[in-house]
Each structure stands twice: as C-alpha cells, then as structure tokens.
Short mmCIF file of C-alpha atoms in Angstrom, two decimals:
data_model
loop_
_atom_site.label_atom_id
_atom_site.label_comp_id
_atom_site.label_asym_id
_atom_site.label_seq_id
_atom_site.Cartn_x
_atom_site.Cartn_y
_atom_site.Cartn_z
CA UNK A 1 18.96 -13.12 15.60
CA UNK A 2 16.28 -15.27 13.96
CA UNK A 3 17.44 -17.52 11.12
CA UNK A 4 14.11 -19.35 10.55
CA UNK A 5 16.01 -22.57 9.75
CA UNK A 6 13.53 -25.44 9.65
CA UNK A 7 10.43 -23.21 9.83
CA UNK A 8 7.54 -24.55 7.84
CA UNK A 9 5.33 -21.92 6.29
CA UNK A 10 1.97 -22.13 4.54
CA UNK A 11 0.75 -19.63 1.96
CA UNK A 12 -3.01 -19.37 1.44
CA UNK A 13 -4.09 -17.53 -1.69
CA UNK A 14 -2.16 -17.85 -4.93
CA UNK A 15 -3.16 -14.91 -7.05
CA UNK A 16 -0.35 -13.02 -8.74
CA UNK A 17 0.95 -11.62 -5.44
CA UNK A 18 0.41 -14.72 -3.32
CA UNK A 19 2.21 -16.84 -5.91
CA UNK A 20 5.15 -14.42 -5.93
CA UNK A 21 5.36 -14.55 -2.13
CA UNK A 22 5.28 -18.36 -2.10
CA UNK A 23 7.81 -18.65 -4.93
CA UNK A 24 10.29 -16.45 -3.06
CA UNK A 25 10.01 -18.69 0.00
CA UNK A 26 10.47 -21.87 -2.03
CA UNK A 27 13.53 -20.43 -3.77
CA UNK A 28 14.98 -19.44 -0.39
CA UNK A 29 14.71 -23.06 0.74
CA UNK A 30 11.83 -22.76 3.20
CA UNK A 31 9.50 -25.74 3.51
CA UNK A 32 6.41 -24.21 1.91
CA UNK A 33 2.87 -25.54 1.74
CA UNK A 34 0.48 -23.81 -0.66
CA UNK A 35 -3.29 -23.70 -0.98
CA UNK A 36 -5.68 -21.93 -3.30
CA UNK A 37 -9.41 -22.24 -3.89
CA UNK A 38 -8.67 -22.85 -7.59
CA UNK A 39 -6.39 -25.87 -7.29
CA UNK A 40 -4.65 -25.43 -10.66
CA UNK A 41 -2.75 -22.42 -9.35
CA UNK A 42 -0.62 -24.65 -7.14
CA UNK A 43 0.94 -26.62 -10.02
CA UNK A 44 3.83 -24.30 -10.91
CA UNK A 45 4.83 -23.93 -7.26
CA UNK A 46 4.65 -27.67 -6.62
CA UNK A 47 6.95 -28.17 -9.61
CA UNK A 48 9.45 -25.89 -7.86
CA UNK A 49 9.27 -27.81 -4.58
CA UNK A 50 6.22 -26.58 -2.69
CA UNK A 51 3.74 -28.99 -1.11
CA UNK A 52 0.10 -28.76 -2.16
CA UNK A 53 -2.58 -28.71 0.54
CA UNK A 54 -6.00 -30.02 -0.43
CA UNK A 55 -7.82 -27.77 2.01
CA UNK A 56 -7.17 -24.56 3.92
CA UNK A 57 -7.28 -26.60 7.11
CA UNK A 58 -4.57 -28.93 5.81
CA UNK A 59 -2.40 -25.92 4.96
CA UNK A 60 -2.84 -24.42 8.43
CA UNK A 61 -2.09 -27.69 10.21
CA UNK A 62 1.11 -28.23 8.25
CA UNK A 63 2.94 -25.08 9.41
CA UNK A 64 3.66 -22.93 12.43
CA UNK A 65 3.59 -19.77 10.27
CA UNK A 66 0.60 -19.04 8.04
CA UNK A 67 0.64 -16.36 5.33
CA UNK A 68 -2.64 -15.28 3.79
CA UNK A 69 -2.96 -13.09 0.69
CA UNK A 70 -6.49 -12.94 -0.68
CA UNK A 71 -8.82 -10.52 -2.45
CA UNK A 72 -10.24 -8.61 0.49
CA UNK A 73 -11.18 -8.55 4.17
CA UNK A 74 -14.30 -10.67 3.77
CA UNK A 75 -12.44 -13.38 1.87
CA UNK A 76 -9.96 -13.66 4.76
CA UNK A 77 -12.84 -14.42 7.10
CA UNK A 78 -14.41 -16.83 4.60
CA UNK A 79 -11.21 -18.87 4.52
CA UNK A 80 -10.04 -18.58 8.12
CA UNK A 81 -13.23 -18.58 10.20
CA UNK A 82 -13.85 -22.31 9.62
CA UNK A 83 -10.26 -23.15 10.66
CA UNK A 84 -9.90 -20.72 13.59
CA UNK A 85 -9.41 -23.54 16.10
CA UNK A 86 -6.64 -25.01 13.91
CA UNK A 87 -4.84 -21.64 13.89
CA UNK A 88 -4.66 -21.43 17.69
CA UNK A 89 -1.05 -21.26 18.87
CA UNK A 90 0.27 -20.40 15.41
CA UNK A 91 1.43 -17.15 13.82
CA UNK A 92 -0.60 -15.46 11.08
CA UNK A 93 0.68 -12.83 8.67
CA UNK A 94 -2.10 -11.17 6.69
CA UNK A 95 -0.88 -9.57 3.46
CA UNK A 96 -4.37 -8.97 2.06
CA UNK A 97 -5.14 -5.32 1.34
CA UNK A 98 -7.52 -4.09 4.05
CA UNK A 99 -8.45 -0.79 5.65
CA UNK A 100 -6.87 0.11 9.01
CA UNK A 101 -10.07 -0.70 10.87
CA UNK A 102 -10.42 -4.02 9.07
CA UNK A 103 -6.83 -4.86 10.05
CA UNK A 104 -7.60 -4.05 13.68
CA UNK A 105 -10.74 -6.20 13.53
CA UNK A 106 -8.71 -9.13 12.21
CA UNK A 107 -6.14 -8.61 14.97
CA UNK A 108 -8.92 -8.76 17.57
CA UNK A 109 -10.36 -11.86 15.90
CA UNK A 110 -6.92 -13.50 15.96
CA UNK A 111 -6.39 -12.63 19.63
CA UNK A 112 -9.72 -14.27 20.51
CA UNK A 113 -8.61 -17.36 18.59
CA UNK A 114 -5.21 -17.50 20.34
CA UNK A 115 -3.31 -16.54 17.17
CA UNK A 116 -0.29 -14.22 17.02
CA UNK A 117 -1.24 -11.69 14.31
CA UNK A 118 0.88 -9.51 12.04
CA UNK A 119 -0.63 -7.27 9.37
CA UNK A 120 1.30 -6.27 6.26
CA UNK A 121 1.11 -3.78 3.40
CA UNK A 122 3.07 -4.71 0.28
CA UNK A 123 4.76 -1.78 -1.44
CA UNK A 124 5.65 -3.70 -4.59
CA UNK A 125 4.15 -5.37 -7.63
CA UNK A 126 4.49 -9.18 -7.87
CA UNK A 127 7.55 -9.07 -10.14
CA UNK A 128 9.41 -7.03 -7.52
CA UNK A 129 9.01 -9.53 -4.67
CA UNK A 130 12.44 -10.66 -3.48
CA UNK A 131 14.14 -8.03 -5.62
CA UNK A 132 15.78 -4.69 -4.74
CA UNK A 133 13.16 -2.03 -4.24
CA UNK A 134 10.53 -4.34 -2.76
CA UNK A 135 9.26 -3.15 0.62
CA UNK A 136 6.68 -4.54 3.03
CA UNK A 137 5.19 -2.57 5.92
CA UNK A 138 4.17 -4.42 9.09
CA UNK A 139 2.24 -3.74 12.28
CA UNK A 140 0.84 -5.98 14.97
CA UNK A 141 2.73 -8.64 16.89
CA UNK A 142 6.33 -7.63 17.60
CA UNK A 143 7.06 -11.25 18.51
CA UNK A 144 6.09 -12.45 15.03
CA UNK A 145 8.31 -9.81 13.42
CA UNK A 146 11.30 -10.78 15.53
CA UNK A 147 10.78 -14.53 15.33
CA UNK A 148 10.41 -14.62 11.54
CA UNK A 149 12.40 -11.56 10.52
CA UNK A 150 14.80 -13.46 8.24
CA UNK A 151 11.94 -15.20 6.45
CA UNK A 152 9.93 -11.98 6.04
CA UNK A 153 12.91 -10.24 4.50
CA UNK A 154 13.01 -12.81 1.69
CA UNK A 155 10.25 -10.67 0.16
CA UNK A 156 11.81 -7.25 0.60
CA UNK A 157 12.87 -4.64 3.11
CA UNK A 158 10.72 -4.75 6.24
CA UNK A 159 9.49 -1.74 8.17
CA UNK A 160 7.66 -2.31 11.48
CA UNK A 161 5.31 0.37 12.84
CA UNK A 162 4.37 -1.09 16.20
CA UNK A 163 1.65 -3.10 17.91
CA UNK A 164 -1.32 -1.20 16.41
CA UNK A 165 -2.29 -3.63 13.66
CA UNK A 166 -3.91 -0.87 11.58
CA UNK A 167 -0.79 1.24 11.03
CA UNK A 168 0.74 -0.79 8.20
CA UNK A 169 -2.52 -0.55 6.26
CA UNK A 170 -2.76 3.17 6.99
CA UNK A 171 0.73 3.85 5.62
CA UNK A 172 0.14 1.50 2.67
CA UNK A 173 -3.07 3.20 1.57
CA UNK A 174 -1.71 6.70 2.21
CA UNK A 175 1.30 6.01 0.00
CA UNK A 176 -0.95 4.53 -2.69
CA UNK A 177 -3.18 7.63 -2.52
CA UNK A 178 -0.18 9.78 -3.39
CA UNK A 179 0.78 7.44 -6.20
CA UNK A 180 -2.65 7.30 -7.81
CA UNK A 181 -3.20 11.08 -7.69
CA UNK A 182 0.24 11.52 -9.29
CA UNK A 183 -0.66 8.97 -11.98
CA UNK A 184 -3.94 10.80 -12.63
CA UNK A 185 -1.99 14.03 -13.07
CA UNK A 186 0.25 12.35 -15.62
CA UNK A 187 -2.77 10.95 -17.48
CA UNK A 188 -4.35 14.41 -17.53
CA UNK A 189 -1.22 15.94 -19.01
CA UNK A 190 -0.95 13.16 -21.58
CA UNK A 191 -4.59 13.77 -22.57
CA UNK A 192 -3.93 17.50 -23.00
CA UNK A 193 -1.02 17.05 -25.41
CA UNK A 194 -2.69 14.11 -27.14
CA UNK A 195 -5.25 16.55 -28.49
CA UNK A 196 -2.36 18.21 -30.34
CA UNK A 197 -1.17 14.89 -31.75
CA UNK A 198 1.64 14.33 -29.23
CA UNK A 199 2.21 10.64 -28.39
CA UNK A 200 2.00 9.66 -24.74
CA UNK A 201 5.51 8.20 -24.97
CA UNK A 202 6.96 11.58 -25.92
CA UNK A 203 5.11 13.26 -23.07
CA UNK A 204 6.26 10.56 -20.60
CA UNK A 205 9.90 11.20 -21.55
CA UNK A 206 9.45 14.79 -20.39
CA UNK A 207 7.13 14.11 -17.45
CA UNK A 208 9.27 11.49 -15.69
CA UNK A 209 12.31 13.67 -14.93
CA UNK A 210 10.11 16.68 -14.18
CA UNK A 211 7.93 14.84 -11.66
CA UNK A 212 10.97 13.12 -10.14
CA UNK A 213 12.59 16.52 -9.57
CA UNK A 214 9.38 17.88 -8.04
CA UNK A 215 9.25 15.16 -5.38
CA UNK A 216 12.19 17.01 -3.82
CA UNK A 217 9.60 19.50 -2.57
CA UNK A 218 8.02 16.92 -0.22
CA UNK A 219 10.44 17.57 2.63
CA UNK A 220 9.85 21.31 2.45
CA UNK A 221 6.08 20.84 2.45
CA UNK A 222 6.39 18.44 5.38
CA UNK A 223 8.43 20.93 7.41
CA UNK A 224 5.82 23.63 6.83
CA UNK A 225 2.93 21.30 7.67
CA UNK A 226 4.58 19.99 10.84
CA UNK A 227 5.45 23.55 11.86
CA UNK A 228 1.86 24.66 11.31
CA UNK A 229 2.92 28.04 9.87
CA UNK A 230 1.92 28.55 6.24
CA UNK A 231 3.31 32.08 6.17
CA UNK A 232 7.03 31.21 6.39
CA UNK A 233 9.23 32.62 3.64
CA UNK A 234 10.07 30.70 0.49
CA UNK A 235 6.64 29.26 -0.25
CA UNK A 236 4.62 29.59 -3.44
CA UNK A 237 1.42 31.36 -2.45
CA UNK A 238 -2.04 29.94 -2.90
CA UNK A 239 -2.96 32.92 -5.08
CA UNK A 240 -0.03 32.17 -7.42
CA UNK A 241 -1.00 28.48 -7.40
CA UNK A 242 -4.46 29.12 -8.88
CA UNK A 243 -4.98 26.58 -11.66
CA UNK A 244 -7.44 28.50 -13.83
CA UNK A 245 -5.12 28.59 -16.84
CA UNK A 246 -4.65 24.81 -16.72
CA UNK A 247 -8.41 24.29 -16.48
CA UNK A 248 -9.06 26.65 -19.38
CA UNK A 249 -6.39 25.06 -21.56
CA UNK A 250 -7.77 21.60 -20.75
CA UNK A 251 -11.26 22.64 -21.78
CA UNK A 252 -9.88 24.18 -24.97
CA UNK A 253 -8.24 20.84 -25.77
CA UNK A 254 -11.56 19.10 -25.18
CA UNK A 255 -10.39 16.99 -22.24
CA UNK A 256 -11.97 16.44 -18.82
CA UNK A 257 -10.93 18.85 -16.09
CA UNK A 258 -11.85 16.53 -13.19
CA UNK A 259 -8.33 15.61 -12.04
CA UNK A 260 -7.06 19.20 -11.93
CA UNK A 261 -10.39 20.65 -10.74
CA UNK A 262 -10.04 18.55 -7.59
CA UNK A 263 -6.80 20.37 -6.71
CA UNK A 264 -8.28 23.74 -7.69
CA UNK A 265 -11.17 23.11 -5.29
CA UNK A 266 -8.73 22.58 -2.43
CA UNK A 267 -6.85 25.76 -3.34
CA UNK A 268 -9.96 27.90 -3.75
CA UNK A 269 -11.37 26.76 -0.41
CA UNK A 270 -8.32 28.20 1.37
CA UNK A 271 -8.24 31.36 -0.75
CA UNK A 272 -11.93 31.99 -0.08
CA UNK A 273 -11.20 31.58 3.64
CA UNK A 274 -8.72 34.48 3.43
CA UNK A 275 -5.42 32.63 3.05
CA UNK A 276 -4.45 33.67 -0.51
CA UNK A 277 -1.01 34.93 0.56
CA UNK A 278 -0.13 31.76 2.46
CA UNK A 279 1.76 28.80 1.04
CA UNK A 280 0.45 26.04 -1.20
CA UNK A 281 1.01 23.46 1.56
CA UNK A 282 -2.04 24.93 3.28
CA UNK A 283 -4.32 22.87 1.01
CA UNK A 284 -3.75 20.04 3.50
CA UNK A 285 -6.16 21.94 5.76
CA UNK A 286 -8.83 21.56 3.06
CA UNK A 287 -8.15 17.80 3.08
CA UNK A 288 -7.95 17.36 6.85
CA UNK A 289 -11.07 19.44 7.48
CA UNK A 290 -13.40 18.84 4.52
CA UNK A 291 -16.30 20.67 6.18
#
C-alpha cells in the first residue's frame, strides 16, 4: 500500500482549482512546489508552506510527481513542451479539462517523452477539494495510480477507468452534459414562473426535491437502454411524453422554448419513425444516431 511519505510534488497552474489542489497537498504535509505564470498567485500557498518555483522547469525538476491544471489542452503544451526533456522519468497527472482525444494525444506525447501519464477529470468545485463529496476520475498509467494513491486521495475519492487515457475525460464530460441540461431545465422552469411574478427561490424550493426524486428513474432507463427493448412494460410512452403543452405554455409566458424544444425534437424524431407507443428512453436513439 502506497503511503507517499517523502514524495515531493509540484503543481503547475494556480487558478481556483489548481490552488485548491495545491493547498490540500500542503495541508496534508506533502512537500509541495508551486508555479504559475502570474507569480502573485503563489503567495498564499507559500505562506502556508509551499515552495515557489520561478519557472515551470524549476517546478518540474524539484519533484518526482508533477500535477498540471491549466485552462485548456493548448496551454498544457505551451507550458510542458519546452520542459519535455526535464519531465523524462517523472510522473505527470494532468487535471486540465480536455476532450478524450486530447487526453489520448497528451498520453502519446508523454510516452514519447518517457513520462508516466495519468489523466484526470475533477468532479468537484474548488471549495469541495479534500472534502466529502469530492471525486476525481482517472485513466492512463495504472502504475501512477498505485504509486501515488494515498496522495491522490487527499483531493477526494478516486475512480480509475483503465489504461485508455481518454476514458476519464469521457466520463467527466458525459456527467457534466447531464448536469448542464438539468440546470437548463431548471432555468427554463424558473423563467416560466417568473413571468407570473414567482421568485426563483420559491421555484427552487419546489424543484430541488422534485428533480432529486426523478433521478431515481435513471436505473430504470439504463436497464431499458442496455436491454435494447423499448417496448417492455412500465414505461411512459413517447406519445404521452409529447411536450407540446409545455412549449405552448412557455410561449404564452413569453419565454424562450429552446431548452424544451431540444427534447421535443428528440421525441418527435422517434414518433415520426413509428415508435410512438415505445418508451421515453428511446430518445437515446435520436442522440446516438443524429442522422
């Protein structure tokens, strides 16, 4: 079992998330070097016990484990390409949000440079890091996961998806897709009742328990989807799921119908293809096969 005693770690990128990651390591007693392009962001961490690196190269050279958390895929290359030779023989954990293919490209780049690469997707906001409920998804080098498991879990619960470096990103973005569409649905509902003078806070008090209860349907949908039979008993039909009344009411309230119209389009595509009596879960076929 890895304990990570004596491991030095460097964190490159000290935005809100990078700073939270570095702070958790410092508080846990890990020797932590920090670097950021805007030097002033290192001050608070140095005051807590971190060591400031003047350059990205200095940060890489100071530690066997390098964490990078930047804006995007291109910024990772901008920072790491010039120090690729310095990274050779070290372990790199990339916690920058990237697409699955970008994660795989970085893994290939790291392999060419002789770097053990682990990709991560953070399922938390900065304030949650190191707290209950924080979760980080990983894929890539199994050796890095095992060697630094104790250190990685300072940030939150770790889930490892295997050697394919793109899988953590895929899960991360898929989960965020569900979250943002749900948020858009809440905003649409809040806009509808706002037209009648209802405060968003009052609507939220009703929406939160309702939406929480409705997430219980996920397992049932999943069983139907995995079974591939949208005719099994107990499903709400696509015909019954038609959202015309919601669209009409939204228009009557003078609000945009875009968020709900997107779902209606998915439903209507399956109805028009002759599946009106089949279950609502069938809209996944409209998503998987957009043509």
